[in-house]
Short mmCIF file of C-alpha atoms and ligand atoms in Angstrom, two decimals:
data_model
loop_
_atom_site.label_atom_id
_atom_site.label_comp_id
_atom_site.label_asym_id
_atom_site.label_seq_id
_atom_site.Cartn_x
_atom_site.Cartn_y
_atom_site.Cartn_z
CA UNK A 1 -0.07 -0.06 -0.13
CA UNK A 2 1.25 3.51 -0.75
CA UNK A 3 2.68 5.87 1.80
CA UNK A 4 1.18 9.20 2.61
CA UNK A 5 1.77 11.58 -0.20
CA UNK A 6 4.59 14.11 0.01
CA UNK A 7 5.44 14.92 -3.49
CA UNK A 8 7.34 17.79 -4.97
CA UNK A 9 5.88 20.23 -7.47
CA UNK A 10 6.09 18.76 -10.83
CA UNK A 11 7.34 21.94 -12.20
CA UNK A 12 10.67 21.46 -10.62
CA UNK A 13 12.80 22.12 -13.68
CA UNK A 14 15.97 20.86 -12.25
CA UNK A 15 16.10 17.80 -14.54
CA UNK A 16 15.35 14.58 -12.70
CA UNK A 17 11.85 14.96 -11.45
CA UNK A 18 11.10 11.87 -9.83
CA UNK A 19 12.67 9.03 -7.75
CA UNK A 20 11.51 5.69 -9.00
CA UNK A 21 9.45 5.39 -5.88
CA UNK A 22 7.76 8.77 -6.59
CA UNK A 23 7.17 7.82 -10.16
CA UNK A 24 5.45 4.51 -9.09
CA UNK A 25 3.25 6.37 -6.74
CA UNK A 26 2.30 8.93 -9.36
CA UNK A 27 1.65 6.15 -11.76
CA UNK A 28 -0.82 4.50 -9.29
CA UNK A 29 -2.43 7.67 -8.47
CA UNK A 30 -3.21 8.12 -12.19
CA UNK A 31 -4.47 4.57 -12.38
CA UNK A 32 -6.84 5.24 -9.59
CA UNK A 33 -7.93 8.46 -11.41
CA UNK A 34 -8.49 6.43 -14.50
CA UNK A 35 -10.70 4.04 -12.65
CA UNK A 36 -12.85 6.73 -11.34
CA UNK A 37 -13.33 8.23 -14.70
CA UNK A 38 -13.65 5.27 -16.97
CA UNK A 39 -14.36 1.56 -16.96
CA UNK A 40 -11.45 -0.64 -16.99
CA UNK A 41 -12.14 -4.23 -18.27
CA UNK A 42 -11.02 -6.33 -15.28
CA UNK A 43 -11.87 -9.56 -17.03
CA UNK A 44 -9.10 -11.78 -15.92
CA UNK A 45 -8.44 -13.26 -19.45
CA UNK A 46 -8.55 -9.89 -21.22
CA UNK A 47 -6.18 -8.21 -18.73
CA UNK A 48 -3.85 -11.10 -18.73
CA UNK A 49 -3.64 -10.91 -22.50
CA UNK A 50 -2.86 -7.15 -22.70
CA UNK A 51 -0.43 -7.66 -19.89
CA UNK A 52 1.45 -10.41 -21.64
CA UNK A 53 1.78 -8.78 -25.00
CA UNK A 54 2.65 -5.40 -23.34
CA UNK A 55 5.28 -6.98 -21.06
CA UNK A 56 6.98 -8.85 -23.98
CA UNK A 57 7.31 -5.40 -25.70
CA UNK A 58 8.47 -3.66 -22.69
CA UNK A 59 11.19 -6.27 -22.17
CA UNK A 60 12.43 -5.35 -25.84
CA UNK A 61 12.16 -1.62 -25.20
CA UNK A 62 14.85 0.87 -24.89
CA UNK A 63 14.73 0.71 -21.16
CA UNK A 64 13.79 -2.78 -20.02
CA UNK A 65 14.19 -1.71 -16.33
CA UNK A 66 11.26 0.76 -16.56
CA UNK A 67 8.14 -0.67 -15.09
CA UNK A 68 5.06 -0.98 -16.84
CA UNK A 69 1.27 -1.84 -16.42
CA UNK A 70 -1.00 -2.42 -19.19
CA UNK A 71 -4.83 -2.29 -18.98
CA UNK A 72 -7.88 -2.30 -21.19
CA UNK A 73 -10.51 0.42 -21.01
CA UNK A 74 -14.09 -0.61 -21.98
CA UNK A 75 -14.71 1.95 -24.56
CA UNK A 76 -15.59 1.70 -28.34
CA UNK A 77 -13.54 4.94 -29.12
CA UNK A 78 -10.16 4.44 -30.83
CA UNK A 79 -7.71 5.42 -28.06
CA UNK A 80 -4.47 4.38 -26.31
CA UNK A 81 -2.52 6.32 -24.02
CA UNK A 82 0.71 6.35 -21.85
CA UNK A 83 0.41 7.96 -18.39
CA UNK A 84 3.11 8.28 -15.69
CA UNK A 85 4.91 5.46 -14.03
CA UNK A 86 4.54 3.23 -17.30
CA UNK A 87 0.82 2.96 -17.05
CA UNK A 88 -0.56 2.25 -20.43
CA UNK A 89 -4.19 2.01 -21.39
CA UNK A 90 -5.70 0.79 -24.51
CA UNK A 91 -9.49 1.03 -25.45
CA UNK A 92 -11.21 -2.05 -26.39
CA UNK A 93 -12.35 0.03 -29.54
CA UNK A 94 -8.71 0.11 -30.77
CA UNK A 95 -8.09 -3.65 -30.01
CA UNK A 96 -11.20 -4.50 -32.13
CA UNK A 97 -9.85 -2.23 -35.03
CA UNK A 98 -6.65 -4.23 -35.18
CA UNK A 99 -6.96 -6.96 -37.64
CA UNK A 100 -3.54 -8.38 -36.92
CA UNK A 101 -1.91 -8.69 -33.63
CA UNK A 102 1.24 -6.77 -34.94
CA UNK A 103 -1.02 -3.67 -35.56
CA UNK A 104 -2.02 -3.69 -31.83
CA UNK A 105 1.70 -4.30 -30.85
CA UNK A 106 2.57 -1.31 -32.89
CA UNK A 107 0.39 0.99 -30.87
CA UNK A 108 1.60 -0.40 -27.59
CA UNK A 109 5.22 -0.07 -28.94
CA UNK A 110 4.71 3.58 -29.68
CA UNK A 111 3.31 4.25 -26.27
CA UNK A 112 6.01 2.41 -24.64
CA UNK A 113 8.47 4.61 -26.57
CA UNK A 114 6.73 7.70 -25.26
CA UNK A 115 7.30 6.44 -21.76
CA UNK A 116 10.96 5.27 -22.22
CA UNK A 117 11.82 8.50 -24.02
CA UNK A 118 10.32 10.60 -21.13
CA UNK A 119 7.98 12.60 -23.41
CA UNK A 120 5.36 12.98 -20.99
CA UNK A 121 7.69 14.44 -18.37
CA UNK A 122 9.06 16.84 -20.91
CA UNK A 123 5.58 18.25 -21.38
CA UNK A 124 4.92 18.21 -17.57
CA UNK A 125 8.09 20.05 -17.05
CA UNK A 126 6.82 22.96 -19.11
CA UNK A 127 4.14 23.38 -16.48
CA UNK A 128 4.63 25.26 -13.28
CA UNK A 129 3.07 24.85 -9.64
CA UNK A 130 1.23 21.55 -10.30
CA UNK A 131 1.25 19.15 -7.45
CA UNK A 132 1.12 15.39 -8.19
CA UNK A 133 -2.46 14.68 -7.19
CA UNK A 134 -3.61 17.58 -9.54
CA UNK A 135 -1.49 16.45 -12.45
CA UNK A 136 -2.78 12.83 -11.93
CA UNK A 137 -6.32 14.00 -12.04
CA UNK A 138 -5.73 16.14 -14.99
CA UNK A 139 -3.78 13.70 -16.90
CA UNK A 140 -6.55 11.16 -16.33
CA UNK A 141 -9.07 13.60 -17.70
CA UNK A 142 -6.92 14.61 -20.64
CA UNK A 143 -5.81 11.31 -21.88
CA UNK A 144 -9.22 9.70 -21.34
CA UNK A 145 -10.81 12.70 -23.29
CA UNK A 146 -13.44 13.07 -20.55
CA UNK A 147 -14.91 16.24 -19.45
CA UNK A 148 -17.02 14.67 -16.77
CA UNK A 149 -17.64 16.25 -13.34
CA UNK A 150 -16.50 12.95 -11.89
CA UNK A 151 -12.87 13.86 -12.86
CA UNK A 152 -13.09 15.71 -9.61
CA UNK A 153 -12.75 19.26 -8.44
CA UNK A 154 -8.79 19.18 -8.72
CA UNK A 155 -8.97 17.98 -12.13
CA UNK A 156 -11.20 20.64 -13.35
CA UNK A 157 -9.50 23.37 -11.65
CA UNK A 158 -6.26 22.05 -13.04
CA UNK A 159 -7.72 21.70 -16.43
CA UNK A 160 -8.73 25.35 -16.59
CA UNK A 161 -5.31 26.44 -15.16
CA UNK A 162 -3.63 23.95 -17.59
CA UNK A 163 -5.27 25.28 -20.75
CA UNK A 164 -2.40 27.65 -21.00
CA UNK A 165 0.39 25.91 -19.07
CA UNK A 166 -0.08 22.40 -19.83
CA UNK A 167 -0.84 20.33 -22.93
CA UNK A 168 -0.37 16.68 -23.88
CA UNK A 169 -0.04 17.20 -27.55
CA UNK A 170 3.16 15.33 -28.27
CA UNK A 171 5.26 17.47 -30.55
CA UNK A 172 6.12 16.40 -33.98
CA UNK A 173 9.66 15.32 -32.81
CA UNK A 174 8.08 13.28 -30.03
CA UNK A 175 5.95 11.49 -32.44
CA UNK A 176 8.73 10.72 -34.90
CA UNK A 177 10.88 9.42 -32.13
CA UNK A 178 8.07 7.35 -30.64
CA UNK A 179 7.51 5.86 -34.19
CA UNK A 180 11.25 5.04 -34.73
CA UNK A 181 12.00 3.80 -31.21
CA UNK A 182 8.76 2.00 -31.06
CA UNK A 183 9.48 0.29 -34.39
CA UNK A 184 12.75 -1.11 -33.17
CA UNK A 185 10.92 -2.49 -30.04
CA UNK A 186 8.39 -3.99 -32.42
CA UNK A 187 10.89 -5.81 -34.75
CA UNK A 188 12.88 -7.04 -31.51
CA UNK A 189 9.66 -8.52 -30.25
CA UNK A 190 9.01 -10.44 -33.47
CA UNK A 191 6.07 -8.25 -34.63
CA UNK A 192 5.67 -6.81 -38.07
CA UNK A 193 7.28 -3.28 -38.32
CA UNK A 194 5.21 -2.83 -41.30
CA UNK A 195 1.92 -3.04 -39.25
CA UNK A 196 2.83 0.39 -37.80
CA UNK A 197 2.38 2.54 -40.83
CA UNK A 198 -0.54 0.51 -41.96
CA UNK A 199 -2.35 0.61 -38.86
CA UNK A 200 -1.84 4.47 -38.53
CA UNK A 201 -3.21 4.80 -41.93
CA UNK A 202 -6.29 2.62 -41.17
CA UNK A 203 -6.77 4.84 -38.16
CA UNK A 204 -6.66 7.97 -40.14
CA UNK A 205 -9.05 6.64 -42.77
CA UNK A 206 -11.58 5.43 -40.16
CA UNK A 207 -11.73 8.97 -38.94
CA UNK A 208 -13.34 9.81 -42.36
CA UNK A 209 -16.30 7.56 -41.79
CA UNK A 210 -16.87 8.49 -38.25
CA UNK A 211 -17.83 12.20 -39.08
CA UNK A 212 -16.56 15.07 -37.14
CA UNK A 213 -15.38 13.11 -34.12
CA UNK A 214 -11.70 12.82 -34.26
CA UNK A 215 -10.59 9.64 -32.50
CA UNK A 216 -8.99 10.58 -29.23
CA UNK A 217 -5.75 8.75 -30.31
CA UNK A 218 -5.26 10.98 -33.18
CA UNK A 219 -5.95 14.00 -31.06
CA UNK A 220 -2.93 13.34 -28.74
CA UNK A 221 -0.77 11.68 -31.34
CA UNK A 222 -1.53 13.50 -34.54
CA UNK A 223 -1.05 11.27 -37.48
CA UNK A 224 -0.14 13.24 -40.68
CA UNK A 225 0.32 11.88 -44.20
CA UNK A 226 3.94 12.77 -44.12
CA UNK A 227 4.36 10.84 -40.75
CA UNK A 228 2.83 7.72 -42.19
CA UNK A 229 5.16 7.98 -45.30
CA UNK A 230 8.13 8.42 -43.03
CA UNK A 231 7.11 5.50 -40.99
CA UNK A 232 6.43 3.37 -44.09
CA UNK A 233 10.14 4.22 -45.39
CA UNK A 234 11.59 3.17 -41.92
CA UNK A 235 9.65 -0.10 -41.97
CA UNK A 236 10.88 -0.95 -45.41
CA UNK A 237 14.42 -1.47 -43.90
CA UNK A 238 13.23 -4.66 -42.27
CA UNK A 239 13.10 -7.95 -44.22
CA UNK A 240 9.86 -9.35 -45.31
CA UNK A 241 8.56 -12.42 -43.41
CA UNK A 242 5.37 -13.95 -42.03
CA UNK A 243 4.17 -12.74 -38.63
CA UNK A 244 1.37 -15.14 -37.50
CA UNK A 245 -1.12 -14.00 -34.86
CA UNK A 246 -1.20 -15.87 -31.54
CA UNK A 247 -4.39 -17.77 -30.93
CA UNK A 248 -4.82 -15.70 -27.76
CA UNK A 249 -5.03 -12.49 -29.85
CA UNK A 250 -7.99 -13.86 -31.82
CA UNK A 251 -9.59 -15.41 -28.81
CA UNK A 252 -9.45 -12.13 -26.93
CA UNK A 253 -10.79 -10.11 -29.80
CA UNK A 254 -13.62 -12.52 -29.99
CA UNK A 255 -14.46 -12.27 -26.38
CA UNK A 256 -14.20 -8.38 -26.52
CA UNK A 257 -16.59 -8.55 -29.49
CA UNK A 258 -19.10 -10.89 -27.79
CA UNK A 259 -18.98 -8.69 -24.70
CA UNK A 260 -19.11 -5.39 -26.37
CA UNK A 261 -21.91 -5.86 -29.18
CA UNK A 262 -25.02 -5.54 -26.95
CA UNK A 263 -27.28 -6.89 -29.66
CA UNK A 264 -26.83 -10.65 -29.51
CA UNK A 265 -28.56 -10.94 -32.95
CA UNK A 266 -25.75 -8.70 -34.43
CA UNK A 267 -22.91 -10.57 -32.62
CA UNK A 268 -24.36 -13.91 -33.96
CA UNK A 269 -24.52 -12.70 -37.47
CA UNK A 270 -20.96 -11.47 -37.20
CA UNK A 271 -19.61 -14.86 -36.05
CA UNK A 272 -21.78 -16.90 -38.50
CA UNK A 273 -20.17 -14.89 -41.32
CA UNK A 274 -16.75 -15.79 -40.08
CA UNK A 275 -17.88 -19.54 -40.19
CA UNK A 276 -18.61 -19.29 -43.90
CA UNK A 277 -15.06 -17.88 -44.78
CA UNK A 278 -12.56 -18.38 -42.22
CA UNK A 279 -9.53 -20.80 -41.89
CA UNK A 280 -10.21 -23.88 -39.69
CA UNK A 281 -8.78 -22.05 -36.65
CA UNK A 282 -10.77 -18.88 -37.22
CA UNK A 283 -14.06 -20.83 -37.58
CA UNK A 284 -13.44 -22.62 -34.34
CA UNK A 285 -12.80 -19.27 -32.70
CA UNK A 286 -15.99 -18.00 -34.10
CA UNK A 287 -17.73 -21.08 -32.60
CA UNK A 288 -16.27 -19.96 -29.29
CA UNK A 289 -17.74 -16.44 -29.90
CA UNK A 290 -21.08 -17.93 -30.75
CA UNK A 291 -21.13 -19.96 -27.53
CA UNK A 292 -20.15 -16.84 -25.45
CA UNK A 293 -23.27 -15.16 -26.95
CA UNK A 294 -25.42 -18.21 -26.34
CA UNK A 295 -24.40 -18.02 -22.64
CA UNK A 296 -25.53 -14.47 -22.60
CA UNK A 297 -28.82 -15.52 -24.26
CA UNK A 298 -29.08 -18.33 -21.54
CA UNK A 299 -28.98 -20.94 -24.33
CA UNK A 300 -26.42 -22.96 -21.99
CA UNK A 301 -27.20 -26.42 -23.52
CA UNK A 302 -26.10 -25.30 -26.82
CA UNK A 303 -23.17 -23.36 -25.49
CA UNK A 304 -22.03 -26.41 -23.48
CA UNK A 305 -22.05 -28.67 -26.56
CA UNK A 306 -20.13 -26.39 -28.75
CA UNK A 307 -17.46 -25.71 -25.98
CA UNK A 308 -17.14 -29.23 -24.90
CA UNK A 309 -16.11 -30.12 -28.55
CA UNK A 310 -13.61 -27.35 -28.61
CA UNK A 311 -12.12 -28.24 -25.28
CA UNK A 312 -11.61 -31.85 -26.62
CA UNK A 313 -10.02 -30.40 -29.89
CA UNK A 314 -7.80 -27.99 -28.11
CA UNK A 315 -7.02 -29.45 -24.68
CA UNK A 316 -4.19 -26.91 -24.06
CA UNK A 317 -6.54 -23.83 -24.70
CA UNK A 318 -7.44 -22.49 -21.12
CA UNK A 319 -9.88 -19.88 -22.68
CA UNK A 320 -12.18 -22.58 -23.92
CA UNK A 321 -12.02 -24.43 -20.69
CA UNK A 322 -12.86 -21.35 -18.90
CA UNK A 323 -15.71 -20.61 -21.25
CA UNK A 324 -17.06 -24.22 -20.66
CA UNK A 325 -16.87 -23.77 -16.96
CA UNK A 326 -18.87 -20.39 -17.42
CA UNK A 327 -21.56 -22.22 -19.40
CA UNK A 328 -21.84 -24.69 -16.55
CA UNK A 329 -22.21 -21.91 -14.06
CA UNK A 330 -24.89 -20.19 -16.20
CA UNK A 331 -26.77 -23.52 -16.11
CA UNK A 332 -26.49 -23.65 -12.37
CA UNK A 333 -24.13 -26.72 -12.63
CA UNK A 334 -21.64 -25.53 -10.10
CA UNK A 335 -20.15 -28.87 -9.18
CA UNK A 336 -19.36 -29.43 -12.84
CA UNK A 337 -17.79 -25.92 -13.07
CA UNK A 338 -15.67 -26.38 -10.04
CA UNK A 339 -14.30 -29.91 -11.38
CA UNK A 340 -13.29 -28.16 -14.68
CA UNK A 341 -11.57 -25.47 -12.81
CA UNK A 342 -9.74 -27.95 -10.43
CA UNK A 343 -8.51 -30.19 -13.45
CA UNK A 344 -7.37 -26.98 -15.26
CA UNK A 345 -5.54 -25.60 -12.40
CA UNK A 346 -3.69 -28.87 -11.82
CA UNK A 347 -2.55 -28.58 -15.39
CA UNK A 348 -1.82 -24.95 -15.56
CA UNK A 349 -1.04 -24.00 -11.99
CA UNK A 350 0.39 -20.51 -12.94
CA UNK A 351 -2.64 -19.49 -14.89
CA UNK A 352 -3.79 -16.34 -13.10
CA UNK A 353 -7.07 -16.04 -14.98
CA UNK A 354 -8.14 -19.64 -14.33
CA UNK A 355 -7.25 -19.15 -10.63
CA UNK A 356 -9.33 -15.79 -10.45
CA UNK A 357 -12.33 -17.41 -12.24
CA UNK A 358 -12.13 -20.43 -10.11
CA UNK A 359 -12.28 -18.19 -6.98
CA UNK A 360 -15.22 -16.39 -8.28
CA UNK A 361 -16.97 -19.83 -9.00
CA UNK A 362 -16.26 -21.01 -5.54
CA UNK A 363 -18.06 -17.83 -4.30
CA UNK A 364 -20.98 -18.37 -6.36
CA UNK A 365 -21.09 -22.09 -5.32
CA UNK A 366 -21.25 -20.96 -1.69
CA UNK A 367 -17.70 -21.99 -0.75
CA UNK A 368 -16.21 -18.77 0.47
CA UNK A 369 -13.57 -20.52 2.54
CA UNK A 370 -12.25 -21.97 -0.76
CA UNK A 371 -12.18 -18.47 -2.33
CA UNK A 372 -10.38 -17.06 0.65
CA UNK A 373 -7.90 -19.72 0.66
CA UNK A 374 -7.08 -19.57 -3.30
CA UNK A 375 -6.76 -15.82 -3.20
CA UNK A 376 -4.79 -15.45 0.13
CA UNK A 377 -2.28 -18.13 -1.30
CA UNK A 378 -2.15 -16.09 -4.49
CA UNK A 379 -1.43 -12.80 -2.81
CA UNK A 380 1.69 -14.26 -1.18
CA UNK A 381 3.33 -13.59 -4.45
CA UNK A 382 1.39 -11.27 -6.33
CA UNK A 383 -0.32 -8.02 -6.23
CA UNK A 384 -3.93 -7.37 -5.47
CA UNK A 385 -6.36 -5.92 -7.92
CA UNK A 386 -9.72 -4.25 -7.33
CA UNK A 387 -11.51 -7.49 -8.41
CA UNK A 388 -9.39 -9.48 -5.93
CA UNK A 389 -10.18 -7.24 -3.15
CA UNK A 390 -13.89 -7.28 -3.93
CA UNK A 391 -13.92 -11.11 -4.02
CA UNK A 392 -12.17 -11.33 -0.62
CA UNK A 393 -14.54 -8.84 0.83
CA UNK A 394 -17.40 -10.97 -0.28
CA UNK A 395 -15.83 -14.03 0.88
CA UNK A 396 -15.05 -12.77 4.37
CA UNK A 397 -18.43 -11.19 4.71
CA UNK A 398 -19.84 -14.53 3.88
CA UNK A 399 -17.53 -16.22 6.53
CA UNK A 400 -18.92 -13.81 9.21
CA UNK A 401 -15.80 -11.89 9.36
CA UNK A 402 -17.20 -8.34 9.06
CA UNK A 403 -13.97 -6.38 9.87
CA UNK A 404 -11.85 -8.06 7.07
CA UNK A 405 -14.90 -7.74 4.82
CA UNK A 406 -14.86 -4.08 5.33
CA UNK A 407 -11.18 -3.64 5.17
CA UNK A 408 -10.90 -5.41 1.72
CA UNK A 409 -14.04 -3.46 0.50
CA UNK A 410 -12.09 -0.30 1.48
CA UNK A 411 -8.95 -1.24 -0.64
CA UNK A 412 -11.41 -2.04 -3.52
CA UNK A 413 -12.85 1.45 -3.30
CA UNK A 414 -9.49 3.13 -2.85
CA UNK A 415 -8.10 1.45 -5.86
CA UNK A 416 -11.40 2.48 -7.71
CA UNK A 417 -10.54 6.18 -6.90
CA UNK A 418 -13.30 6.41 -4.30
CA UNK A 419 -11.39 7.58 -1.36
CA UNK A 420 -14.45 8.71 0.84
CA UNK A 421 -16.17 5.35 0.38
CA UNK A 422 -12.91 3.74 1.39
CA UNK A 423 -12.77 5.71 4.42
CA UNK A 424 -16.31 4.95 5.55
CA UNK A 425 -15.52 1.17 4.97
CA UNK A 426 -12.41 1.42 7.13
CA UNK A 427 -14.41 3.10 9.81
CA UNK A 428 -17.03 0.29 9.70
CA UNK A 429 -14.01 -2.19 9.87
CA UNK A 430 -12.69 -0.53 13.01
CA UNK A 431 -16.00 -0.87 14.67
CA UNK A 432 -16.19 -4.59 13.76
CA UNK A 433 -12.57 -5.23 14.82
CA UNK A 434 -13.21 -4.18 18.38
CA UNK A 435 -11.41 -6.46 20.83
CA UNK A 436 -8.84 -7.65 18.12
CA UNK A 437 -5.82 -5.39 18.96
CA UNK A 438 -3.53 -6.35 16.18
CA UNK A 439 -6.27 -5.83 13.38
CA UNK A 440 -7.53 -2.64 14.86
CA UNK A 441 -3.91 -1.16 14.86
CA UNK A 442 -3.56 -2.32 11.18
CA UNK A 443 -6.92 -0.71 10.20
CA UNK A 444 -6.30 2.42 12.15
CA UNK A 445 -2.98 3.07 10.43
CA UNK A 446 -4.51 2.59 7.09
CA UNK A 447 -7.31 4.96 8.03
CA UNK A 448 -4.72 7.50 8.83
CA UNK A 449 -2.98 7.23 5.60
CA UNK A 450 -6.29 7.63 3.54
CA UNK A 451 -7.46 10.60 5.70
CA UNK A 452 -4.11 12.36 5.24
CA UNK A 453 -4.49 11.83 1.37
CA UNK A 454 -8.00 13.06 1.39
CA UNK A 455 -7.13 16.20 3.35
CA UNK A 456 -4.11 16.95 1.01
CA UNK A 457 -6.52 16.60 -1.94
CA UNK A 458 -9.02 18.96 -0.35
CA UNK A 459 -6.30 21.60 0.10
CA UNK A 460 -5.61 21.06 -3.59
CA UNK A 461 -9.16 21.74 -4.44
CA UNK A 462 -9.03 25.09 -2.55
CA UNK A 463 -5.94 26.17 -4.46
ZN1 ZN B 1 2.41 9.41 -29.97
#
């Protein structure tokens, strides 16, 4: 958990602005802001996928020691952005727009390059008298393209003040550098460098059909004809070869599509069209998509039938096993679902999304102690996410441990950017923990941290 905030003005132009610890803290504050202003898709398989491809690129970047966190924003608009501390968000709309994995990778590599080349801090340095909480709030608002009052008072004030002193229009030089550095990263990571100019061109063209609304991505990263041709010339240096997509890319896009198309008829039509023309693997993945839509429609028998066949044909594909288990859950067959997860976890013990889905299934099946055990063991070597905190809160509450239930709920709210709700939960936890000295002390300390943060923010608002 983060310490109380004592951060310098960003406008400090002495050069090195942050210690690594401060940068991490700034990044986490930014992420909480993003969560309070937009919906992050916390589906374990979707977040694992974006994290996997992102970390692969990051490991091949100019600064492999820089830490990164990748996440998907549930938003049909075309956008991707790099915040402080290596926090990189990509909208589901952009993932669906990428027809090849290398296209998605090219945007991520470009954003990674903005981070490793410190472009964000260069533009931040131009601004004066901005404290880190203000900057985090404002960056969230600017990069997400939101003007919502939820952005918070500090963000709005800062936005007005920032109109003259602060902009995230990367300069033309920044963009060129991010393209060329990003392309090196792309190639070192075994993705197609040519996907970068072709995807930027596609983005620019899509803009024509969308009417007056410029995709947010093009607002913060202006794509011009000359930039595309420069990038294309740069890509020509690399030898031609085949860059097959991973199955995970196609599966995740299918899942996103099944999730985002609200009209199940339209989704069904889309997947049936793929069945008529795709390769065998594409057809099988379209069948998976159809099954996901059928689960939504409560046609669980049909979904189970399709998914059982897919699991038999692709026993190594954990996404299919998980979908089959979800179909069993939707049909109320919890024991079958739990058995599937148990088998799968024996086979793939390191698979994080299977573990999280299994924990959720245990909760639904009325076995909160199993959920508690699975997640507590997992947290010994991994970081909590809002989703994990929420599951633990529910598990503890069901187990009759109110104090821990409120404590985890507080962490859930805190990471969702809702400090006041978090403070309320901690106060409830403190009441429930009466008589437990150790737990009370821990809760009290955390309460102090959050109240200090809240106090600092209120002062910020006044300024
Ligand atoms: Zn850019």
